[in-house]
XYZ file of N, CA and C in Angstrom:
765
model
N -14.681 -13.173 23.965
C -14.561 -12.206 22.871
C -14.104 -10.712 23.628
N -14.286 -10.597 24.675
C -13.885 -9.280 25.177
C -12.403 -9.266 25.282
N -11.681 -10.354 25.889
C -10.383 -10.360 25.756
C -9.628 -10.029 24.472
N -10.118 -10.649 23.547
C -9.798 -10.695 21.971
C -9.826 -9.147 21.691
N -11.014 -8.610 21.985
C -11.045 -7.038 21.892
C -10.103 -6.166 22.411
N -9.828 -6.391 23.752
C -8.895 -5.769 24.334
C -7.531 -5.807 23.803
N -7.190 -7.091 23.344
C -5.827 -7.343 22.796
C -5.805 -6.574 21.475
N -6.726 -6.595 20.570
C -6.901 -5.967 19.336
C -6.560 -4.460 19.477
N -7.503 -3.977 20.410
C -7.478 -2.440 20.612
C -6.086 -2.101 21.218
N -5.627 -2.851 22.049
C -4.170 -2.532 22.537
C -3.050 -2.403 21.559
N -3.147 -3.447 20.775
C -2.126 -3.437 19.511
C -2.457 -2.476 18.645
N -3.748 -2.185 18.145
C -3.918 -1.153 17.131
C -3.518 0.242 17.778
N -3.869 0.575 19.300
C -3.482 1.740 19.778
C -1.953 2.041 19.706
N -1.151 0.855 19.888
C 0.270 0.942 20.004
C 0.815 1.373 18.702
N 0.129 0.639 17.611
C 0.661 0.973 16.313
C 0.464 2.401 15.816
N -0.737 2.701 16.204
C -1.257 4.148 15.708
C -0.286 5.075 16.354
N -0.196 5.084 17.710
C 0.659 5.941 18.515
C 2.196 6.049 18.043
N 2.489 4.670 17.544
C 4.054 4.715 17.055
C 4.074 5.492 15.940
N 3.431 5.624 15.059
C 3.596 6.482 13.764
C 3.232 7.868 14.015
N 2.194 8.079 14.965
C 1.956 9.501 15.046
C 2.799 10.289 15.984
N 3.569 9.485 16.834
C 4.479 10.238 17.790
C 5.542 10.874 16.917
N 5.844 10.150 15.700
C 7.015 10.620 14.853
C 6.613 11.144 13.714
N 5.277 12.035 13.542
C 4.716 12.265 12.434
C 5.420 13.174 11.271
N 6.635 13.624 12.089
C 7.419 14.433 11.058
C 8.291 13.352 10.034
N 8.606 12.282 10.387
C 9.119 11.215 9.858
C 8.263 10.361 9.105
N 6.782 10.136 9.586
C 5.955 9.398 8.993
C 4.910 9.680 7.909
N 4.400 11.090 8.329
C 3.412 11.835 7.481
C 3.799 12.852 6.576
N 4.874 13.545 7.114
C 5.344 14.868 6.251
C 6.022 14.420 4.934
N 7.163 13.686 5.062
C 7.758 13.046 3.816
C 7.167 12.835 2.743
N 5.990 11.720 2.794
C 5.107 11.317 1.618
C 4.445 12.528 1.020
N 4.093 13.437 1.887
C 3.264 14.665 1.375
C 4.173 15.346 0.664
N 5.439 15.664 1.229
C 6.381 16.620 0.215
C 6.732 15.865 -1.015
N 7.084 14.771 -1.007
C 7.460 13.910 -2.274
C 6.384 13.938 -3.250
N 5.173 13.857 -2.636
C 3.947 13.699 -3.700
C 3.707 15.190 -4.278
N 3.864 16.168 -3.504
C 3.786 17.368 -4.029
C 4.779 17.825 -5.036
N 6.118 17.091 -4.646
C 7.045 17.427 -5.907
C 6.681 16.718 -7.183
N 6.100 15.538 -7.044
C 5.551 14.803 -8.040
C 4.499 15.771 -8.898
N 3.520 16.172 -8.199
C 2.383 17.053 -8.631
C 3.148 18.312 -9.562
N 4.138 18.974 -8.837
C 4.520 19.869 -9.628
C 5.417 19.601 -10.998
N 6.427 18.608 -10.798
C 6.985 18.389 -12.007
C 6.435 17.518 -12.946
N 5.689 16.469 -12.584
C 5.090 15.595 -13.632
C 3.729 16.127 -14.004
N 2.938 16.666 -13.123
C 1.660 17.213 -13.429
C 1.750 18.444 -14.090
N 2.249 19.449 -13.459
C 2.467 20.954 -13.884
C 3.114 21.010 -15.054
N 4.673 20.728 -14.921
C 5.666 21.032 -15.839
C 5.623 20.180 -17.139
N 5.668 19.000 -16.885
C 5.781 18.009 -17.913
C 4.218 17.768 -18.501
N 3.262 17.698 -17.644
C 1.919 17.368 -18.098
C 1.401 18.527 -19.109
N 2.072 19.737 -18.856
C 1.326 20.703 -19.860
C 1.813 20.475 -21.515
N 3.058 19.617 -21.467
C 3.576 19.222 -22.865
C 2.919 17.915 -23.339
N 2.504 17.252 -22.452
C 1.852 15.959 -22.725
C 0.311 16.125 -23.422
N -0.243 16.899 -22.540
C -1.487 17.174 -22.918
C -2.743 16.141 -22.377
N -3.299 15.611 -23.184
C -4.632 14.734 -22.828
C -4.095 13.242 -22.693
N -4.705 12.683 -21.641
C -4.594 11.245 -21.536
C -5.692 10.442 -21.241
N -6.280 9.706 -22.003
C -7.715 8.931 -21.733
C -8.753 9.763 -21.460
N -8.626 11.116 -22.398
C -9.669 11.927 -22.303
C -9.683 13.070 -21.034
N -8.704 12.935 -20.249
C -8.283 13.843 -19.252
C -7.186 14.629 -19.223
N -7.025 15.626 -18.657
C -5.679 16.393 -18.505
C -4.659 15.413 -17.753
N -3.540 15.619 -18.131
C -2.307 14.704 -17.631
C -2.395 14.744 -16.037
N -2.698 15.894 -15.549
C -2.656 16.006 -14.151
C -3.701 15.265 -13.457
N -4.973 15.252 -13.982
C -6.172 14.537 -13.512
C -5.843 13.083 -13.650
N -5.107 12.633 -14.819
C -4.942 11.239 -15.080
C -3.969 10.464 -14.029
N -2.796 11.343 -13.558
C -1.744 10.932 -12.957
C -2.120 11.019 -11.164
N -3.173 11.797 -10.845
C -3.408 12.033 -9.244
C -3.796 10.753 -8.726
N -4.757 9.927 -9.195
C -5.153 8.660 -8.570
C -4.099 7.744 -8.385
N -3.112 7.505 -9.401
C -2.134 6.720 -9.304
C -0.867 7.127 -8.293
N -0.714 8.382 -8.078
C 0.119 9.063 -6.945
C -0.437 8.802 -5.745
N -1.718 9.100 -5.582
C -2.380 8.784 -4.309
C -2.252 7.323 -4.015
N -2.500 6.482 -4.930
C -2.390 4.955 -4.574
C -0.814 4.427 -4.308
N 0.082 5.311 -4.864
C 1.467 4.964 -4.586
C 1.895 5.284 -3.400
N 1.283 6.368 -2.637
C 1.604 6.726 -1.293
C 1.021 5.805 -0.421
N -0.224 5.395 -0.766
C -0.974 4.331 0.172
C 0.086 3.023 0.157
N 0.251 2.618 -0.976
C 0.940 1.251 -0.984
C 2.389 1.420 -0.346
N 3.120 2.382 -0.368
C 4.585 2.497 0.124
C 4.265 2.550 1.619
N 3.599 3.314 2.307
C 3.210 3.765 3.683
C 2.702 2.497 4.147
N 1.593 1.998 3.607
C 1.333 0.603 4.366
C 2.197 -0.452 4.430
N 3.102 -0.694 3.403
C 3.917 -1.646 3.608
C 5.098 -1.470 4.661
N 5.744 -0.217 4.477
C 6.775 0.348 5.310
C 6.379 0.307 6.770
N 5.136 0.530 6.971
C 4.685 0.784 8.510
C 4.845 -0.496 9.260
N 4.088 -1.427 8.516
C 3.988 -2.966 9.179
C 5.602 -3.525 9.063
N 6.237 -3.380 8.138
C 7.621 -4.050 8.013
C 8.576 -3.614 9.019
N 8.423 -2.241 9.338
C 9.478 -1.741 10.257
C 9.037 -1.997 11.525
N 7.732 -1.794 11.802
C 7.037 -2.096 13.281
C 7.447 -3.447 13.739
N 6.935 -4.343 12.952
C 6.851 -5.786 13.354
C 8.363 -6.253 13.543
N 9.107 -5.911 12.527
C 10.801 -6.274 12.685
C 11.308 -5.778 13.872
N 10.883 -4.433 14.248
C 11.342 -3.792 15.280
C 10.897 -4.684 16.748
N 9.552 -5.126 16.487
C 9.286 -5.875 17.830
C 9.811 -7.287 17.753
N 10.183 -7.895 16.671
C 10.894 -9.065 16.651
C 12.367 -8.909 17.131
N 12.969 -7.875 16.746
C 14.395 -7.631 16.933
C 14.623 -7.231 18.452
N 13.721 -6.749 19.104
C 13.679 -6.448 20.557
C 12.939 -7.639 21.276
N 12.590 -8.426 20.590
C 11.888 -9.732 21.301
C 10.446 -9.383 22.015
N 9.944 -8.325 21.632
C 8.531 -8.018 21.938
C 7.540 -9.155 21.663
N 7.790 -9.410 20.381
C 6.777 -10.312 19.717
C 6.805 -11.774 20.471
N 7.755 -12.117 21.016
C 7.717 -13.408 21.974
C 6.548 -13.379 22.908
N 6.190 -12.321 23.553
C 5.304 -12.010 24.608
C 4.089 -12.301 23.836
N 3.729 -11.923 22.585
C 2.474 -12.271 21.989
C 2.349 -13.441 21.527
N 3.392 -14.293 21.352
C 3.375 -15.569 20.979
C 2.962 -16.543 22.077
N 3.305 -16.043 23.303
C 3.222 -17.110 24.428
C 1.723 -16.534 25.253
N 1.267 -15.324 24.896
C 0.075 -14.886 25.330
C -0.841 -15.478 24.723
N -2.371 -15.872 25.429
C -3.429 -16.344 24.892
C -4.173 -15.306 23.890
N -3.231 -15.050 22.727
C -3.775 -14.172 21.785
C -3.820 -14.766 20.310
N -5.167 -14.904 19.882
C -5.335 -15.521 18.654
C -4.239 -15.013 17.403
N -3.752 -15.654 16.454
C -3.084 -15.165 15.334
C -3.716 -14.183 14.716
N -4.970 -14.337 14.455
C -5.549 -13.410 13.475
C -5.646 -12.126 14.298
N -5.555 -11.959 15.650
C -5.513 -10.721 16.349
C -4.107 -9.904 16.075
N -3.202 -10.873 16.325
C -1.688 -10.351 15.856
C -1.847 -9.627 14.594
N -2.283 -10.339 13.648
C -2.159 -9.927 12.250
C -3.006 -8.709 12.025
N -4.208 -8.648 12.624
C -5.223 -7.464 12.488
C -4.661 -6.147 13.200
N -3.916 -6.398 14.429
C -3.638 -5.261 14.983
C -2.338 -4.585 14.245
N -1.507 -5.406 13.712
C -0.362 -4.661 12.951
C -0.798 -4.259 11.627
N -1.534 -4.926 10.919
C -2.330 -4.703 9.631
C -3.131 -3.266 9.852
N -3.957 -3.249 10.822
C -4.894 -2.057 11.127
C -3.769 -1.061 11.379
N -2.739 -0.956 11.880
C -2.030 0.094 11.867
C -1.284 0.584 10.650
N -0.847 -0.397 9.815
C -0.520 0.058 8.514
C -1.550 0.583 7.661
N -2.828 -0.054 7.791
C -4.059 0.465 6.866
C -4.128 2.073 7.385
N -4.122 2.221 8.648
C -4.478 3.449 9.134
C -3.473 4.603 8.758
N -2.222 4.264 8.743
C -1.050 5.353 8.255
C -1.226 5.256 6.686
N -1.484 4.145 6.047
C -1.677 4.267 4.621
C -2.665 5.149 4.172
N -3.980 4.977 4.707
C -4.963 5.906 4.365
C -5.074 7.293 4.677
N -4.228 7.404 6.023
C -4.133 8.762 6.404
C -3.156 9.580 5.642
N -2.104 8.927 5.114
C -1.187 9.720 4.100
C -2.035 9.828 2.823
N -2.863 8.917 2.367
C -3.457 8.914 1.181
C -4.539 10.174 1.305
N -5.132 10.429 2.441
C -6.031 11.406 2.492
C -5.200 12.759 2.435
N -4.061 12.969 3.163
C -3.116 14.057 3.039
C -2.704 14.281 1.596
N -2.262 13.444 0.782
C -2.063 13.580 -0.572
C -3.044 13.950 -1.325
N -4.298 13.503 -1.135
C -5.668 13.825 -1.882
C -5.904 15.330 -1.601
N -5.663 15.683 -0.346
C -6.115 17.086 0.039
C -5.048 18.124 -0.646
N -3.778 17.688 -0.731
C -2.713 18.513 -1.561
C -2.978 18.548 -2.980
N -3.533 17.423 -3.467
C -3.691 17.339 -5.010
C -4.775 18.438 -5.295
N -5.696 18.619 -4.469
C -6.743 19.671 -4.694
C -6.174 20.989 -4.934
N -4.848 21.239 -4.502
C -4.327 22.601 -4.911
C -3.966 22.659 -6.466
N -3.768 21.559 -6.967
C -3.360 21.477 -8.415
C -4.488 21.059 -9.594
N -5.435 20.046 -8.956
C -6.512 19.816 -9.764
C -7.816 19.768 -9.091
N -8.773 19.781 -9.774
C -10.052 19.750 -9.423
C -10.587 18.319 -9.446
N -10.483 17.435 -8.494
C -10.719 16.291 -8.387
C -12.222 15.954 -8.333
N -12.947 14.998 -8.991
C -14.246 14.381 -9.232
C -14.298 12.844 -8.794
N -15.218 12.582 -8.117
C -15.407 11.100 -7.737
C -16.442 10.541 -8.661
N -16.053 9.468 -9.480
C -17.123 8.748 -10.438
C -17.831 7.693 -9.656
N -17.043 6.799 -8.926
C -17.747 5.810 -8.056
C -17.154 5.875 -6.783
N -17.834 6.203 -5.769
C -17.253 6.182 -4.292
C -17.140 4.772 -3.770
N -18.090 3.951 -4.230
C -17.894 2.511 -3.711
C -16.565 1.884 -4.177
N -16.407 1.901 -5.451
C -15.267 1.278 -6.147
C -13.893 2.033 -5.436
N -14.034 3.305 -5.379
C -12.718 4.037 -4.682
C -12.381 3.515 -3.223
N -13.417 3.668 -2.437
C -13.155 2.998 -1.043
C -12.805 1.618 -1.155
N -13.301 0.734 -1.613
C -12.966 -0.809 -1.749
C -11.634 -0.987 -2.288
N -11.248 -0.137 -3.387
C -9.850 -0.765 -3.930
C -8.730 -0.025 -3.075
N -8.958 1.330 -2.525
C -7.725 1.710 -1.713
C -7.713 0.985 -0.356
N -8.987 0.327 0.301
C -9.060 -0.189 1.403
C -8.148 -1.709 1.448
N -8.819 -2.421 0.386
C -8.126 -3.705 0.210
C -6.526 -3.639 -0.332
N -6.233 -2.634 -1.097
C -4.907 -2.364 -1.501
C -3.964 -2.284 -0.217
N -4.389 -1.174 0.692
C -3.840 -1.069 1.885
C -3.610 -2.279 2.740
N -4.588 -3.150 2.791
C -4.570 -4.298 3.560
C -3.478 -5.113 3.048
N -3.649 -5.295 1.832
C -2.749 -6.341 0.828
C -1.250 -5.933 1.159
N -0.859 -4.590 1.058
C 0.592 -4.169 1.179
C 0.892 -4.134 2.703
N 0.035 -4.100 3.535
C 0.162 -4.147 4.931
C 0.717 -5.640 5.292
N -0.070 -6.488 4.865
C 0.234 -8.009 4.882
C 1.596 -8.370 4.118
N 1.828 -7.854 3.102
C 3.140 -8.012 2.445
C 4.135 -7.375 3.346
N 3.982 -6.316 4.141
C 5.121 -5.853 5.036
C 5.281 -6.692 6.144
N 4.311 -7.297 6.639
C 4.146 -8.310 7.656
C 5.049 -9.411 7.341
N 4.669 -10.005 6.293
C 5.599 -11.235 5.624
C 7.084 -10.899 5.583
N 7.291 -9.819 4.871
C 8.655 -9.301 4.833
C 9.296 -9.080 6.267
N 8.747 -8.617 7.136
C 9.223 -8.512 8.691
C 9.488 -9.822 9.275
N 8.619 -10.885 9.031
C 8.680 -12.068 9.606
C 10.103 -12.814 8.727
N 10.283 -12.636 7.641
C 11.434 -13.413 6.956
C 12.694 -12.584 7.247
N 12.689 -11.373 7.472
C 13.812 -10.467 7.781
C 14.573 -10.909 8.954
N 15.950 -10.952 8.585
C 16.964 -11.157 9.525
C 17.684 -9.953 10.098
N 17.608 -8.866 9.286
C 18.104 -7.561 9.708
C 17.551 -6.562 9.136
N 18.007 -5.363 9.539
C 17.082 -4.253 8.894
C 17.486 -3.795 7.416
N 18.514 -4.405 7.029
C 18.815 -4.277 5.611
C 17.779 -5.176 4.705
N 17.448 -6.274 5.327
C 16.385 -7.082 4.578
C 14.839 -6.314 4.381
N 14.781 -5.467 5.256
C 13.354 -4.468 5.228
C 13.413 -3.874 3.876
N 14.633 -3.332 3.565
C 14.509 -2.326 2.412
C 14.744 -3.161 0.980
N 15.164 -4.094 0.947
C 15.318 -5.003 -0.242
C 13.952 -5.011 -1.049
N 12.890 -5.540 -0.542
C 11.762 -5.607 -1.307
C 11.160 -4.187 -1.802
N 11.146 -3.181 -0.918
C 10.592 -1.902 -1.321
C 11.289 -1.430 -2.306
N 12.790 -1.587 -2.229
C 13.581 -0.801 -3.253
C 13.771 -1.454 -4.591
N 13.871 -2.962 -4.572
C 14.096 -3.702 -5.684
C 12.761 -4.583 -6.331
N 11.630 -4.472 -5.663
C 10.521 -5.142 -6.087
C 9.336 -4.065 -6.097
N 9.080 -3.475 -5.033
C 7.842 -2.861 -4.934
C 7.940 -1.393 -5.760
N 9.182 -0.645 -5.700
C 9.207 0.559 -6.397
C 9.101 0.379 -7.839
N 9.970 -0.731 -8.511
C 9.862 -0.904 -9.911
C 8.380 -1.300 -10.343
N 7.812 -2.111 -9.538
C 6.489 -2.484 -9.970
C 5.283 -1.337 -9.881
N 5.667 -0.340 -9.011
C 4.489 0.693 -8.588
C 4.831 1.625 -9.884
N 6.213 1.914 -10.337
C 6.240 2.932 -11.324
C 5.923 2.059 -12.857
N 6.000 0.805 -12.863
C 5.457 0.233 -13.997
C 4.021 -0.022 -14.046
N 3.509 0.380 -13.116
C 1.948 0.072 -12.640
C 0.775 0.889 -13.298
N 1.328 1.658 -14.145
C 0.397 2.593 -14.899
C 0.063 3.817 -14.215
N 0.831 4.311 -13.247
C 0.660 5.416 -12.553
C 0.970 6.780 -13.273
N 1.797 6.551 -14.194
C 2.138 7.781 -15.248
C 1.519 7.629 -16.771
N 1.046 6.460 -16.923
C 0.543 6.327 -18.246
C -0.592 5.204 -18.466
N -1.102 5.317 -19.464
C -2.130 4.254 -19.863
C -1.757 3.105 -20.703
N -2.129 1.855 -20.275
C -1.685 0.664 -21.010
C -1.994 0.664 -22.362
N -2.945 1.428 -22.710
C -3.373 1.731 -24.032
C -2.509 2.159 -25.118
N -1.364 2.962 -24.613
C -0.187 3.472 -25.167
C 0.819 2.372 -25.512
N 0.767 1.363 -24.795
C 2.031 0.293 -25.011
C 1.740 -0.624 -26.152
N 2.433 -1.136 -26.864
C 2.396 -2.231 -27.777
C 1.688 -3.436 -27.214
N 0.933 -4.187 -27.795
C 0.166 -5.388 -27.434
C 0.972 -6.134 -26.477
N 2.249 -6.653 -26.853
C 2.924 -7.442 -26.241
C 3.217 -6.915 -24.798
N 3.609 -5.554 -24.589
C 3.980 -4.954 -23.348
C 2.799 -4.705 -22.474
N 1.529 -4.682 -23.085
C 0.342 -4.667 -22.506
C -0.047 -5.933 -21.510
N 0.253 -7.011 -22.491
C 0.095 -8.292 -21.742
C 1.136 -8.483 -20.745
N 2.505 -8.058 -20.927
C 3.352 -8.240 -19.751
C 2.989 -7.556 -18.528
N 2.597 -6.157 -18.909
C 2.065 -5.370 -17.812
C 1.065 -6.056 -16.984
N 0.034 -6.881 -17.532
C -0.925 -7.276 -16.701
C -0.198 -8.527 -15.625
N 0.746 -8.872 -15.937
C 1.455 -9.634 -15.001
C 1.818 -9.015 -13.681
N 1.789 -7.707 -13.801
C 2.023 -6.815 -12.577
C 0.625 -6.556 -11.790
N 0.595 -7.040 -10.654
C -0.492 -6.979 -9.815
C -1.107 -5.434 -9.459
N -0.001 -4.586 -9.413
C -0.342 -3.130 -9.088
C -0.996 -2.553 -10.169
N -0.872 -3.045 -11.176
C -1.695 -2.428 -12.494
C -3.258 -2.566 -12.126
N -3.600 -3.502 -11.658
C -4.982 -3.826 -11.171
C -5.596 -2.822 -10.123
N -4.635 -2.598 -9.331
C -4.914 -1.588 -8.094
C -5.150 -0.343 -8.481
N -4.036 0.210 -9.227
C -3.941 1.574 -9.567
C -5.357 1.954 -10.697
N -5.464 0.936 -11.595
C -6.570 1.105 -12.421
C -8.175 1.032 -11.728
N -8.419 0.253 -10.870
C -9.535 0.320 -10.065
C -9.798 1.749 -9.355
N -8.856 2.225 -8.657
C -8.637 3.348 -8.107
C -8.893 4.524 -9.023
N -8.154 4.416 -10.168
C -8.461 5.524 -11.053
C -9.942 5.427 -11.744
N -10.614 4.190 -11.809
C -11.859 4.183 -12.193
C -12.896 4.956 -11.063
N -12.440 4.761 -9.762
C -13.215 5.516 -8.753
C -13.226 6.839 -8.851
N -12.260 7.427 -9.464
C -11.995 8.840 -9.606
C -12.610 9.403 -11.044
N -12.132 8.822 -12.058
C -12.416 9.239 -13.392
C -13.246 8.665 -14.072
N -13.535 7.211 -13.695
C -14.557 6.495 -14.364
C -14.049 5.673 -15.706
N -12.664 5.559 -15.876
C -12.070 4.939 -16.784
C -11.026 3.982 -16.365
N -10.801 2.850 -16.993
C -10.033 1.838 -16.754
C -9.348 1.033 -17.828
N -8.194 0.560 -17.829
C -7.700 -0.169 -18.932
C -8.147 -1.695 -18.781
N -8.532 -2.166 -17.683
C -8.716 -3.581 -17.273
C -10.092 -3.457 -16.726
N -10.961 -4.696 -17.021
C -12.315 -4.511 -16.460
C -12.310 -4.752 -14.989
N -13.038 -4.202 -14.150
C -13.036 -4.061 -12.701
C -13.213 -5.528 -12.053
N -13.902 -6.414 -12.845
C -14.265 -7.800 -12.247
C -12.871 -8.482 -12.171
N -11.999 -8.363 -13.138
C -10.747 -8.928 -13.171
C -9.653 -8.280 -12.018
N -9.873 -6.918 -11.857
C -9.141 -6.133 -11.036
C -9.531 -6.689 -9.478
N -10.782 -6.595 -9.379
C -11.082 -6.953 -7.883
C -10.758 -8.460 -7.457
N -10.845 -9.376 -8.525
C -10.589 -10.780 -8.291
C -9.007 -10.966 -8.016
N -8.182 -10.179 -8.779
C -6.822 -10.314 -8.519
C -6.503 -9.786 -7.077
N -7.221 -8.655 -6.573
C -6.876 -8.065 -5.403
C -7.203 -8.738 -4.372
N -8.415 -9.340 -4.625
C -9.142 -10.253 -3.295
C -8.239 -11.451 -3.327
N -7.615 -12.059 -4.460
C -6.777 -13.335 -4.411
C -5.737 -12.931 -3.485
N -4.855 -11.974 -3.827
C -3.802 -11.665 -3.362
C -3.778 -11.376 -1.676
N -5.065 -10.771 -1.224
C -5.352 -10.519 -0.117
C -5.609 -11.954 0.715
N -6.305 -12.865 0.264
C -6.457 -13.993 0.797
C -5.194 -14.908 0.961
N -4.223 -14.902 -0.152
C -2.977 -15.552 -0.115
C -2.198 -15.075 0.873
N -1.913 -13.811 1.003
C -0.919 -13.142 1.633
C -1.517 -13.243 3.289
N -2.787 -13.287 3.567
C -3.271 -13.456 4.972
C -2.856 -14.912 5.220
N -3.251 -15.867 4.480
C -3.042 -17.135 4.555
C -1.496 -17.641 5.106
N -0.585 -17.095 4.147
C 0.986 -17.261 4.471
C 1.275 -16.723 5.685
N 0.893 -15.325 6.146
C 1.148 -14.633 7.253
C 0.626 -15.506 8.373
N -0.631 -16.007 8.454
C -1.163 -16.645 9.534
C -0.382 -17.918 9.723
N -0.033 -18.738 8.764
C 0.548 -19.930 8.767
C 2.021 -19.721 9.339
N 2.773 -18.481 8.906
C 4.003 -18.311 9.546
C 4.080 -18.054 10.938
N 2.960 -17.191 11.253
C 3.138 -16.721 12.835
C 2.626 -18.010 13.734
N 1.682 -18.565 13.380
C 1.032 -19.769 14.141
C 2.288 -20.862 14.067
N 3.194 -20.888 13.151
C 4.145 -21.976 13.367
C 5.561 -21.520 14.056
N 5.451 -20.123 14.042
C 6.610 -19.354 14.740
C 7.916 -19.327 13.722
N 7.709 -19.406 12.465
C 8.632 -19.357 11.460
C 9.449 -17.884 11.420
N 10.547 -17.961 11.680
C 11.309 -16.610 11.560
C 11.172 -15.733 12.996
N 10.394 -16.389 13.944
C 10.082 -15.539 15.220
C 10.774 -16.271 16.448
N 10.793 -17.685 16.262
C 11.192 -18.180 17.609
C 12.835 -18.477 17.158
N 13.708 -18.301 18.250
C 14.900 -18.557 18.069
C 15.532 -20.031 18.208
């Protein structure tokens, strides 16, 4: 157990040091981007929209914007880090070492979660300059953001395993993750949509994550929490199983 703990600690420390050394590239840009969202959508456009689900438009979108920053940073951190290790063939040292597969996954995912949550905290602090945030359910808030960050860190890991070059790292975030996030209820309530499009939106897993996180802050949600958490936990278990199977078989990792 002590050897596994040392391996996990070493991997996690390496991952955290990696993104904190270049904090001007990893932590500052998301904060600047979200600040622009707050100013443009929350302040300028929000004044014209008025109330959404019983809250000011700024209060309504802040949880979604925080979760969006967590999702993108958790995903990109693991995807870029693991692919770099694979490209430089450093990951082969892990594969031949007596390190369990779950330790490798936990080390990389832990780094992605740390960055995602850190960026989320920075964005939350910045949001206090624009709106007075209240927490309705702290437990729901923590569980939703933690497991969402884990989920997309696992997604970034799978993307890195399958990627053959650096261009492959950007395909999923640009053409899948970004559209799903913007259509995930960050800027609007599902109740505004016609019934058909509400049903279509429920096929988007990010809808459930944003709604649970919004419930943690505001106490309102378009989807019952039991359904949302079931979807999140199911995706986490599935992604972990896929990542564990791929690494243990050496898929995409061995020449």
